[in-house]
PDB file of C-alpha atoms in Angstrom:
ATOM      1  CA  MET A  54     151.697  84.434  48.595  1.00  0.00           C
ATOM      2  CA  GLY A  55     150.865  88.014  47.687  1.00  0.00           C
ATOM      3  CA  THR A  56     147.608  87.058  46.090  1.00  0.00           C
ATOM      4  CA  ASN A  57     146.374  85.333  49.275  1.00  0.00           C
ATOM      5  CA  ARG A  58     146.490  88.397  51.571  1.00  0.00           C
ATOM      6  CA  PRO A  59     143.509  90.351  50.155  1.00  0.00           C
ATOM      7  CA  ALA A  60     141.422  87.185  50.199  1.00  0.00           C
ATOM      8  CA  PHE A  61     142.332  86.582  53.867  1.00  0.00           C
ATOM      9  CA  ARG A  62     141.372  90.142  54.821  1.00  0.00           C
ATOM     10  CA  CYS A  63     138.080  89.799  52.956  1.00  0.00           C
ATOM     11  CA  ILE A  64     137.217  86.612  54.817  1.00  0.00           C
ATOM     12  CA  GLY A  65     137.989  88.364  58.099  1.00  0.00           C
ATOM     13  CA  LEU A  66     135.561  91.175  57.273  1.00  0.00           C
ATOM     14  CA  ILE A  67     132.850  88.666  56.394  1.00  0.00           C
ATOM     15  CA  ASN A  68     133.363  86.878  59.711  1.00  0.00           C
ATOM     16  CA  VAL A  69     133.155  90.134  61.694  1.00  0.00           C
ATOM     17  CA  SER A  70     130.002  91.224  59.856  1.00  0.00           C
ATOM     18  CA  ALA A  71     128.384  87.847  60.407  1.00  0.00           C
ATOM     19  CA  THR A  72     129.200  87.988  64.121  1.00  0.00           C
ATOM     20  CA  MET A  73     127.748  91.483  64.497  1.00  0.00           C
ATOM     21  CA  PHE A  74     124.590  90.427  62.653  1.00  0.00           C
ATOM     22  CA  ALA A  75     124.190  87.402  64.922  1.00  0.00           C
ATOM     23  CA  LEU A  76     124.598  89.562  68.047  1.00  0.00           C
ATOM     24  CA  ALA A  77     121.982  91.998  66.753  1.00  0.00           C
ATOM     25  CA  LEU A  78     119.537  89.139  66.301  1.00  0.00           C
ATOM     26  CA  LEU A  79     120.200  87.874  69.810  1.00  0.00           C
ATOM     27  CA  ASP A  80     119.808  91.285  71.501  1.00  0.00           C
ATOM     28  CA  PRO A  81     117.320  93.540  69.650  1.00  0.00           C
ATOM     29  CA  TRP A  82     115.803  95.044  72.841  1.00  0.00           C
ATOM     30  CA  PRO A  83     118.072  98.111  73.256  1.00  0.00           C
ATOM     31  CA  VAL A  84     116.789  99.516  69.966  1.00  0.00           C
ATOM     32  CA  ILE A  85     113.129  98.858  70.897  1.00  0.00           C
ATOM     33  CA  ALA A  86     113.537 100.291  74.411  1.00  0.00           C
ATOM     34  CA  GLN A  87     114.692 103.592  72.952  1.00  0.00           C
ATOM     35  CA  GLN A  88     111.236 104.133  71.419  1.00  0.00           C
ATOM     36  CA  ALA A  89     108.790 102.686  73.933  1.00  0.00           C
ATOM     37  CA  THR A  90     105.080 103.474  73.670  1.00  0.00           C
ATOM     38  CA  LEU A  91     103.365 103.610  77.047  1.00  0.00           C
ATOM     39  CA  ARG A  92      99.707 102.650  77.139  1.00  0.00           C
ATOM     40  CA  VAL A  93      98.192 104.810  79.870  1.00  0.00           C
ATOM     41  CA  PHE A  94      94.693 104.219  81.282  1.00  0.00           C
ATOM     42  CA  THR A  95      93.695 107.293  83.272  1.00  0.00           C
ATOM     43  CA  THR A  96      90.772 109.142  84.736  1.00  0.00           C
ATOM     44  CA  ARG A  97      89.997 112.552  83.271  1.00  0.00           C
ATOM     45  CA  ALA A  98      91.660 114.461  86.129  1.00  0.00           C
ATOM     46  CA  ILE A  99      95.133 113.219  85.236  1.00  0.00           C
ATOM     47  CA  ARG A 100      94.376 113.237  81.497  1.00  0.00           C
ATOM     48  CA  THR A 101      93.989 117.028  81.625  1.00  0.00           C
ATOM     49  CA  VAL A 102      97.404 117.235  83.287  1.00  0.00           C
ATOM     50  CA  LEU A 103      98.966 115.050  80.593  1.00  0.00           C
ATOM     51  CA  ASP A 104      97.289 117.210  77.944  1.00  0.00           C
ATOM     52  CA  ARG A 105      99.439 120.059  79.271  1.00  0.00           C
ATOM     53  CA  VAL A 106     102.725 118.320  80.077  1.00  0.00           C
ATOM     54  CA  GLY A 107     102.662 114.963  78.291  1.00  0.00           C
ATOM     55  CA  SER A 108     104.443 116.394  75.259  1.00  0.00           C
ATOM     56  CA  GLU A 109     107.318 117.484  77.506  1.00  0.00           C
ATOM     57  CA  PHE A 110     107.693 113.923  78.801  1.00  0.00           C
ATOM     58  CA  GLU A 111     107.682 112.626  75.219  1.00  0.00           C
ATOM     59  CA  ARG A 112     110.180 115.243  74.070  1.00  0.00           C
ATOM     60  CA  THR A 113     112.655 114.752  76.910  1.00  0.00           C
ATOM     61  CA  THR A 114     112.466 110.951  77.116  1.00  0.00           C
ATOM     62  CA  LYS A 115     111.847 110.129  73.427  1.00  0.00           C
ATOM     63  CA  HIS A 116     109.016 107.806  74.482  1.00  0.00           C
ATOM     64  CA  ARG A 117     105.416 108.039  73.308  1.00  0.00           C
ATOM     65  CA  LEU A 118     102.208 108.164  75.352  1.00  0.00           C
ATOM     66  CA  GLU A 119      99.046 106.418  74.161  1.00  0.00           C
ATOM     67  CA  ILE A 120      96.293 107.646  76.509  1.00  0.00           C
ATOM     68  CA  THR A 121      92.879 106.120  77.168  1.00  0.00           C
ATOM     69  CA  THR A 122      90.483 108.147  79.338  1.00  0.00           C
ATOM     70  CA  ASP A 123      87.427 106.852  81.173  1.00  0.00           C
ATOM     71  CA  ILE A 124      85.864 106.513  84.589  1.00  0.00           C
ATOM     72  CA  ALA A 125      88.080 104.248  86.694  1.00  0.00           C
ATOM     73  CA  ALA A 126      85.607 101.366  87.139  1.00  0.00           C
ATOM     74  CA  PRO A 127      85.339 100.393  83.433  1.00  0.00           C
ATOM     75  CA  MET A 128      89.109 100.695  82.993  1.00  0.00           C
ATOM     76  CA  VAL A 129      89.657  98.379  85.970  1.00  0.00           C
ATOM     77  CA  ARG A 130      87.273  95.875  84.384  1.00  0.00           C
ATOM     78  CA  ARG A 131      89.298  96.034  81.168  1.00  0.00           C
ATOM     79  CA  VAL A 132      92.505  95.386  83.121  1.00  0.00           C
ATOM     80  CA  ARG A 133      90.950  92.395  84.893  1.00  0.00           C
ATOM     81  CA  ASN A 134      89.767  91.072  81.544  1.00  0.00           C
ATOM     82  CA  GLY A 135      93.362  90.953  80.363  1.00  0.00           C
ATOM     83  CA  GLU A 136      93.687  94.111  78.274  1.00  0.00           C
ATOM     84  CA  ALA A 137      97.280  95.294  77.967  1.00  0.00           C
ATOM     85  CA  PHE A 138      98.347  98.522  79.661  1.00  0.00           C
ATOM     86  CA  ASP A 139     101.473 100.048  81.194  1.00  0.00           C
ATOM     87  CA  VAL A 140     100.131 102.624  83.677  1.00  0.00           C
ATOM     88  CA  LEU A 141      96.726 102.832  85.340  1.00  0.00           C
ATOM     89  CA  VAL A 142      95.289 105.814  87.230  1.00  0.00           C
ATOM     90  CA  ALA A 143      92.261 104.962  89.372  1.00  0.00           C
ATOM     91  CA  ALA A 144      90.970 105.105  92.945  1.00  0.00           C
ATOM     92  CA  PRO A 145      93.376 104.029  95.698  1.00  0.00           C
ATOM     93  CA  ASP A 146      91.288 101.016  96.716  1.00  0.00           C
ATOM     94  CA  GLN A 147      91.075  99.904  93.085  1.00  0.00           C
ATOM     95  CA  ILE A 148      94.853 100.135  92.666  1.00  0.00           C
ATOM     96  CA  ASP A 149      95.396  98.305  95.966  1.00  0.00           C
ATOM     97  CA  ALA A 150      93.082  95.474  94.885  1.00  0.00           C
ATOM     98  CA  LEU A 151      94.945  95.145  91.581  1.00  0.00           C
ATOM     99  CA  VAL A 152      98.242  95.016  93.461  1.00  0.00           C
ATOM    100  CA  LYS A 153      96.871  92.242  95.673  1.00  0.00           C
ATOM    101  CA  ASP A 154      95.632  90.278  92.664  1.00  0.00           C
ATOM    102  CA  GLY A 155      98.900  90.544  90.767  1.00  0.00           C
ATOM    103  CA  PHE A 156      97.984  93.060  88.072  1.00  0.00           C
ATOM    104  CA  ILE A 157     100.103  95.976  89.364  1.00  0.00           C
ATOM    105  CA  LEU A 158     103.674  96.004  90.687  1.00  0.00           C
ATOM    106  CA  PRO A 159     103.491  96.785  94.439  1.00  0.00           C
ATOM    107  CA  GLU A 160     106.563  99.009  94.489  1.00  0.00           C
ATOM    108  CA  THR A 161     105.079 101.318  91.828  1.00  0.00           C
ATOM    109  CA  ARG A 162     101.804 102.110  93.631  1.00  0.00           C
ATOM    110  CA  ARG A 163     101.546 105.784  94.566  1.00  0.00           C
ATOM    111  CA  ASP A 164      99.033 108.574  95.111  1.00  0.00           C
ATOM    112  CA  LEU A 165      99.284 111.396  92.575  1.00  0.00           C
ATOM    113  CA  ALA A 166      96.784 114.051  93.675  1.00  0.00           C
ATOM    114  CA  ARG A 167      93.340 114.712  95.104  1.00  0.00           C
ATOM    115  CA  SER A 168      90.399 116.980  94.298  1.00  0.00           C
ATOM    116  CA  GLY A 169      87.369 118.062  96.271  1.00  0.00           C
ATOM    117  CA  ILE A 170      83.856 117.900  94.819  1.00  0.00           C
ATOM    118  CA  GLY A 171      82.185 121.049  93.513  1.00  0.00           C
ATOM    119  CA  VAL A 172      79.006 122.385  91.959  1.00  0.00           C
ATOM    120  CA  ALA A 173      78.971 123.625  88.353  1.00  0.00           C
ATOM    121  CA  VAL A 174      76.558 125.823  86.406  1.00  0.00           C
ATOM    122  CA  ARG A 175      76.641 127.000  82.812  1.00  0.00           C
ATOM    123  CA  ARG A 176      78.784 130.060  82.206  1.00  0.00           C
ATOM    124  CA  GLY A 177      76.631 133.194  82.326  1.00  0.00           C
ATOM    125  CA  ALA A 178      73.929 131.568  84.467  1.00  0.00           C
ATOM    126  CA  THR A 179      73.058 132.841  87.933  1.00  0.00           C
ATOM    127  CA  VAL A 180      75.525 131.314  90.381  1.00  0.00           C
ATOM    128  CA  PRO A 181      73.642 129.554  93.193  1.00  0.00           C
ATOM    129  CA  ASP A 182      74.629 129.628  96.838  1.00  0.00           C
ATOM    130  CA  VAL A 183      76.280 126.414  98.013  1.00  0.00           C
ATOM    131  CA  SER A 184      78.224 127.892 100.916  1.00  0.00           C
ATOM    132  CA  SER A 185      76.358 125.986 103.635  1.00  0.00           C
ATOM    133  CA  ILE A 186      74.590 122.646 103.893  1.00  0.00           C
ATOM    134  CA  GLU A 187      71.160 124.289 103.904  1.00  0.00           C
ATOM    135  CA  ALA A 188      72.048 126.504 100.935  1.00  0.00           C
ATOM    136  CA  PHE A 189      73.380 123.470  99.052  1.00  0.00           C
ATOM    137  CA  LYS A 190      70.179 121.514  99.705  1.00  0.00           C
ATOM    138  CA  ARG A 191      68.059 124.482  98.640  1.00  0.00           C
ATOM    139  CA  THR A 192      70.013 124.828  95.394  1.00  0.00           C
ATOM    140  CA  LEU A 193      69.407 121.186  94.498  1.00  0.00           C
ATOM    141  CA  LEU A 194      65.727 121.309  95.429  1.00  0.00           C
ATOM    142  CA  ASN A 195      65.236 124.425  93.274  1.00  0.00           C
ATOM    143  CA  ALA A 196      67.261 123.216  90.276  1.00  0.00           C
ATOM    144  CA  LYS A 197      65.392 122.091  87.162  1.00  0.00           C
ATOM    145  CA  SER A 198      67.904 119.319  86.461  1.00  0.00           C
ATOM    146  CA  ILE A 199      70.983 117.836  88.141  1.00  0.00           C
ATOM    147  CA  ALA A 200      73.819 115.574  87.024  1.00  0.00           C
ATOM    148  CA  TYR A 201      76.413 113.510  88.844  1.00  0.00           C
ATOM    149  CA  LEU A 202      78.229 110.329  87.921  1.00  0.00           C
ATOM    150  CA  LYS A 203      76.720 106.869  88.025  1.00  0.00           C
ATOM    151  CA  GLU A 204      80.100 105.310  88.822  1.00  0.00           C
ATOM    152  CA  GLY A 205      83.317 106.884  89.980  1.00  0.00           C
ATOM    153  CA  GLN A 206      84.406 108.085  93.396  1.00  0.00           C
ATOM    154  CA  SER A 207      82.433 111.333  93.346  1.00  0.00           C
ATOM    155  CA  GLY A 208      79.250 109.649  92.116  1.00  0.00           C
ATOM    156  CA  VAL A 209      79.295 106.960  94.794  1.00  0.00           C
ATOM    157  CA  TYR A 210      79.921 109.540  97.500  1.00  0.00           C
ATOM    158  CA  LEU A 211      77.216 111.933  96.287  1.00  0.00           C
ATOM    159  CA  ALA A 212      74.592 109.199  96.126  1.00  0.00           C
ATOM    160  CA  GLY A 213      75.201 108.415  99.781  1.00  0.00           C
ATOM    161  CA  LEU A 214      75.374 112.087 100.726  1.00  0.00           C
ATOM    162  CA  LEU A 215      72.003 112.927  99.184  1.00  0.00           C
ATOM    163  CA  GLU A 216      70.428 110.006 101.020  1.00  0.00           C
ATOM    164  CA  GLY A 217      71.994 111.231 104.233  1.00  0.00           C
ATOM    165  CA  LEU A 218      70.657 114.751 103.660  1.00  0.00           C
ATOM    166  CA  SER A 219      67.176 113.286 103.081  1.00  0.00           C
ATOM    167  CA  ILE A 220      66.719 114.895  99.667  1.00  0.00           C
ATOM    168  CA  ALA A 221      67.493 111.967  97.329  1.00  0.00           C
ATOM    169  CA  ALA A 222      63.843 111.026  96.849  1.00  0.00           C
ATOM    170  CA  ALA A 223      62.749 114.629  96.328  1.00  0.00           C
ATOM    171  CA  ILE A 224      65.199 115.258  93.471  1.00  0.00           C
ATOM    172  CA  GLU A 225      65.310 111.783  91.945  1.00  0.00           C
ATOM    173  CA  HIS A 226      63.000 112.672  89.049  1.00  0.00           C
ATOM    174  CA  LYS A 227      65.350 115.389  87.772  1.00  0.00           C
ATOM    175  CA  VAL A 228      68.698 113.644  88.269  1.00  0.00           C
ATOM    176  CA  VAL A 229      70.825 112.408  85.358  1.00  0.00           C
ATOM    177  CA  ARG A 230      73.666 110.006  86.158  1.00  0.00           C
ATOM    178  CA  PRO A 231      75.895 109.462  83.101  1.00  0.00           C
ATOM    179  CA  ASP A 232      78.117 106.404  82.909  1.00  0.00           C
ATOM    180  CA  ARG A 233      80.829 108.475  81.210  1.00  0.00           C
ATOM    181  CA  ASP A 234      82.817 111.343  82.722  1.00  0.00           C
ATOM    182  CA  ILE A 235      80.785 114.097  81.041  1.00  0.00           C
ATOM    183  CA  VAL A 236      79.002 115.894  83.891  1.00  0.00           C
ATOM    184  CA  SER A 237      80.613 119.276  83.167  1.00  0.00           C
ATOM    185  CA  GLN A 238      80.019 118.907  79.435  1.00  0.00           C
ATOM    186  CA  LEU A 239      76.312 118.338  80.050  1.00  0.00           C
ATOM    187  CA  VAL A 240      76.219 121.566  82.051  1.00  0.00           C
ATOM    188  CA  ALA A 241      78.177 123.485  79.392  1.00  0.00           C
ATOM    189  CA  GLN A 242      75.764 122.291  76.671  1.00  0.00           C
ATOM    190  CA  GLY A 243      72.743 123.364  78.707  1.00  0.00           C
ATOM    191  CA  ASP A 244      71.473 119.797  79.021  1.00  0.00           C
ATOM    192  CA  VAL A 245      71.394 120.078  82.815  1.00  0.00           C
ATOM    193  CA  GLU A 246      71.270 123.101  85.085  1.00  0.00           C
ATOM    194  CA  VAL A 247      73.503 121.929  87.944  1.00  0.00           C
ATOM    195  CA  GLY A 248      76.373 119.448  87.883  1.00  0.00           C
ATOM    196  CA  MET A 249      78.279 117.933  90.778  1.00  0.00           C
ATOM    197  CA  VAL A 250      81.715 116.485  90.088  1.00  0.00           C
ATOM    198  CA  VAL A 251      85.341 116.926  91.107  1.00  0.00           C
ATOM    199  CA  VAL A 252      86.442 120.552  91.102  1.00  0.00           C
ATOM    200  CA  THR A 253      89.289 119.859  88.681  1.00  0.00           C
ATOM    201  CA  GLN A 254      86.831 118.757  85.980  1.00  0.00           C
ATOM    202  CA  ILE A 255      84.799 121.936  86.408  1.00  0.00           C
ATOM    203  CA  LEU A 256      87.882 124.153  86.148  1.00  0.00           C
ATOM    204  CA  THR A 257      89.122 122.398  83.009  1.00  0.00           C
ATOM    205  CA  THR A 258      85.829 122.386  81.083  1.00  0.00           C
ATOM    206  CA  PRO A 259      85.061 125.406  78.867  1.00  0.00           C
ATOM    207  CA  GLY A 260      81.609 126.924  79.273  1.00  0.00           C
ATOM    208  CA  VAL A 261      81.017 126.202  82.952  1.00  0.00           C
ATOM    209  CA  THR A 262      81.431 128.144  86.189  1.00  0.00           C
ATOM    210  CA  LEU A 263      82.373 126.755  89.580  1.00  0.00           C
ATOM    211  CA  ALA A 264      79.575 127.803  91.924  1.00  0.00           C
ATOM    212  CA  GLY A 265      81.713 126.540  94.766  1.00  0.00           C
ATOM    213  CA  PRO A 266      83.030 123.447  96.477  1.00  0.00           C
ATOM    214  CA  LEU A 267      80.768 121.421  98.726  1.00  0.00           C
ATOM    215  CA  PRO A 268      80.536 122.901 102.221  1.00  0.00           C
ATOM    216  CA  ASP A 269      83.418 121.797 104.438  1.00  0.00           C
ATOM    217  CA  GLU A 270      81.164 119.695 106.670  1.00  0.00           C
ATOM    218  CA  ILE A 271      80.146 117.450 103.768  1.00  0.00           C
ATOM    219  CA  GLN A 272      83.185 117.753 101.492  1.00  0.00           C
ATOM    220  CA  ASN A 273      84.882 114.623 100.225  1.00  0.00           C
ATOM    221  CA  TYR A 274      88.252 114.401  98.509  1.00  0.00           C
ATOM    222  CA  VAL A 275      88.679 112.130  95.519  1.00  0.00           C
ATOM    223  CA  VAL A 276      92.198 110.687  95.358  1.00  0.00           C
ATOM    224  CA  PHE A 277      93.870 109.651  92.127  1.00  0.00           C
ATOM    225  CA  ALA A 278      96.387 106.814  92.538  1.00  0.00           C
ATOM    226  CA  ALA A 279      98.537 105.016  89.990  1.00  0.00           C
ATOM    227  CA  GLY A 280     100.619 101.919  89.373  1.00  0.00           C
ATOM    228  CA  VAL A 281     102.540 100.052  86.681  1.00  0.00           C
ATOM    229  CA  SER A 282     101.338  96.806  85.107  1.00  0.00           C
ATOM    230  CA  THR A 283     103.103  93.587  86.058  1.00  0.00           C
ATOM    231  CA  ARG A 284     102.975  92.715  82.348  1.00  0.00           C
ATOM    232  CA  SER A 285     104.462  95.979  81.082  1.00  0.00           C
ATOM    233  CA  ARG A 286     107.334  95.625  78.627  1.00  0.00           C
ATOM    234  CA  ALA A 287     108.611  99.070  79.577  1.00  0.00           C
ATOM    235  CA  VAL A 288     108.522  99.055  83.371  1.00  0.00           C
ATOM    236  CA  GLU A 289     111.358 101.544  83.856  1.00  0.00           C
ATOM    237  CA  VAL A 290     109.847 103.983  81.365  1.00  0.00           C
ATOM    238  CA  ALA A 291     106.473 103.651  83.115  1.00  0.00           C
ATOM    239  CA  LYS A 292     108.162 104.375  86.456  1.00  0.00           C
ATOM    240  CA  ASP A 293     109.729 107.454  84.869  1.00  0.00           C
ATOM    241  CA  LEU A 294     106.266 108.671  83.896  1.00  0.00           C
ATOM    242  CA  LEU A 295     105.005 108.324  87.469  1.00  0.00           C
ATOM    243  CA  SER A 296     108.059 110.205  88.720  1.00  0.00           C
ATOM    244  CA  PHE A 297     107.344 112.899  86.141  1.00  0.00           C
ATOM    245  CA  LEU A 298     103.729 113.155  87.342  1.00  0.00           C
ATOM    246  CA  THR A 299     104.957 113.785  90.879  1.00  0.00           C
ATOM    247  CA  GLY A 300     107.622 116.250  89.756  1.00  0.00           C
ATOM    248  CA  PRO A 301     107.495 120.073  89.762  1.00  0.00           C
ATOM    249  CA  THR A 302     106.166 120.567  86.222  1.00  0.00           C
ATOM    250  CA  ALA A 303     103.142 118.307  86.684  1.00  0.00           C
ATOM    251  CA  ARG A 304     102.575 119.525  90.244  1.00  0.00           C
ATOM    252  CA  ALA A 305     102.218 123.130  89.060  1.00  0.00           C
ATOM    253  CA  VAL A 306      99.618 122.093  86.486  1.00  0.00           C
ATOM    254  CA  MET A 307      97.697 120.050  89.059  1.00  0.00           C
ATOM    255  CA  GLN A 308      97.521 123.071  91.362  1.00  0.00           C
ATOM    256  CA  SER A 309      96.323 125.309  88.526  1.00  0.00           C
ATOM    257  CA  GLN A 310      93.573 122.777  87.783  1.00  0.00           C
ATOM    258  CA  GLY A 311      92.221 122.731  91.331  1.00  0.00           C
ATOM    259  CA  MET A 312      94.013 119.659  92.650  1.00  0.00           C
ATOM    260  CA  GLN A 313      96.359 119.095  95.549  1.00  0.00           C
ATOM    261  CA  PRO A 314      99.433 117.099  94.532  1.00  0.00           C
ATOM    262  CA  ALA A 315     100.036 114.181  96.876  1.00  0.00           C
ATOM    263  CA  SER A 316     103.248 115.752  98.177  1.00  0.00           C
ATOM    264  CA  ASP A 317     101.264 118.806  99.377  1.00  0.00           C
ATOM    265  CA  ILE A 318      98.761 116.825 101.401  1.00  0.00           C
ATOM    266  CA  LYS A 319      99.365 116.932 105.128  1.00  0.00           C
ATOM    267  CA  ARG A 320      99.192 113.497 106.677  1.00  0.00           C
TER     268      ARG A 320
END
C-alpha cells in the first residue's frame, strides 16, 4: 500500500498540469490583450501631438502605437480597400461616412480638435501682411511662389476661397499643390515663398514663421475627428487612446501647437 501513494500523487499532478495546459490553449487572449499594438492612421496635426505624448500612453498602458501619417483622403481610401487599422483620424464627414458604411464603430466617433488656416514664410524672411482680405490678396499676388494642399480640408477650402476672391487665375502659374502634407517643409527648404496650411503644421515645423492666420472674415477651421475600426481586435484599448487624446495631457499639447481641443470649442 505504501508504494502506491507517491504514484497516486504523481498522477494527480499530471492531471492538474494537463488541465491547466488545456485551459491555456482554449483562452490565450488575456496574454495577447496585455500587449496590444494599435495601428493608428492619422493626419499630421494629431501625429505631432502623439509625438509628444504617445510614449506616455505606451508607458502607462503597456500597449504599443504603430502610427501611419498622411493626408486624410488617401488613408480613407486605404480603409475602404480593406487595410487593417484600429484608429483613424480624418475629417468629420469622412469619419461619418465610414460609420455609415460599417467601417467605424458609431459609439467611438468623436471630434478631437480644430485648427485655423495660416500663412507661412521661411524663417528670417520678411513677414508679409495678411491681416486683412486686401492685404492677404496683395501678398499672394506679389509672392514668387505659393503652396497649398491638393487634397485635404485646407486645400479644398483654399481652392474655393481663391476662386471667390477672383485671384485664382492670376496666381495659378506660381502655385504648387503637393499631394502629401509637406507645405510647411517646402517653405522651410526655400522651395516656395509662401505656404498656406493649418496653423498647427506651421507652428510644429522647424524653419518657418507664421505670418498670421487668415483674416477672420475668410477664416476656416479644419476639424480633426476620430473613430475605432469595426474590425479592431483591441477595441477597448483603442477607446482608451481616444480618451487619452481628449484628456488633459494631450489637450495641453494641442493648445501649445495652435489647436483648440474639442472640449474648448463653444457650440
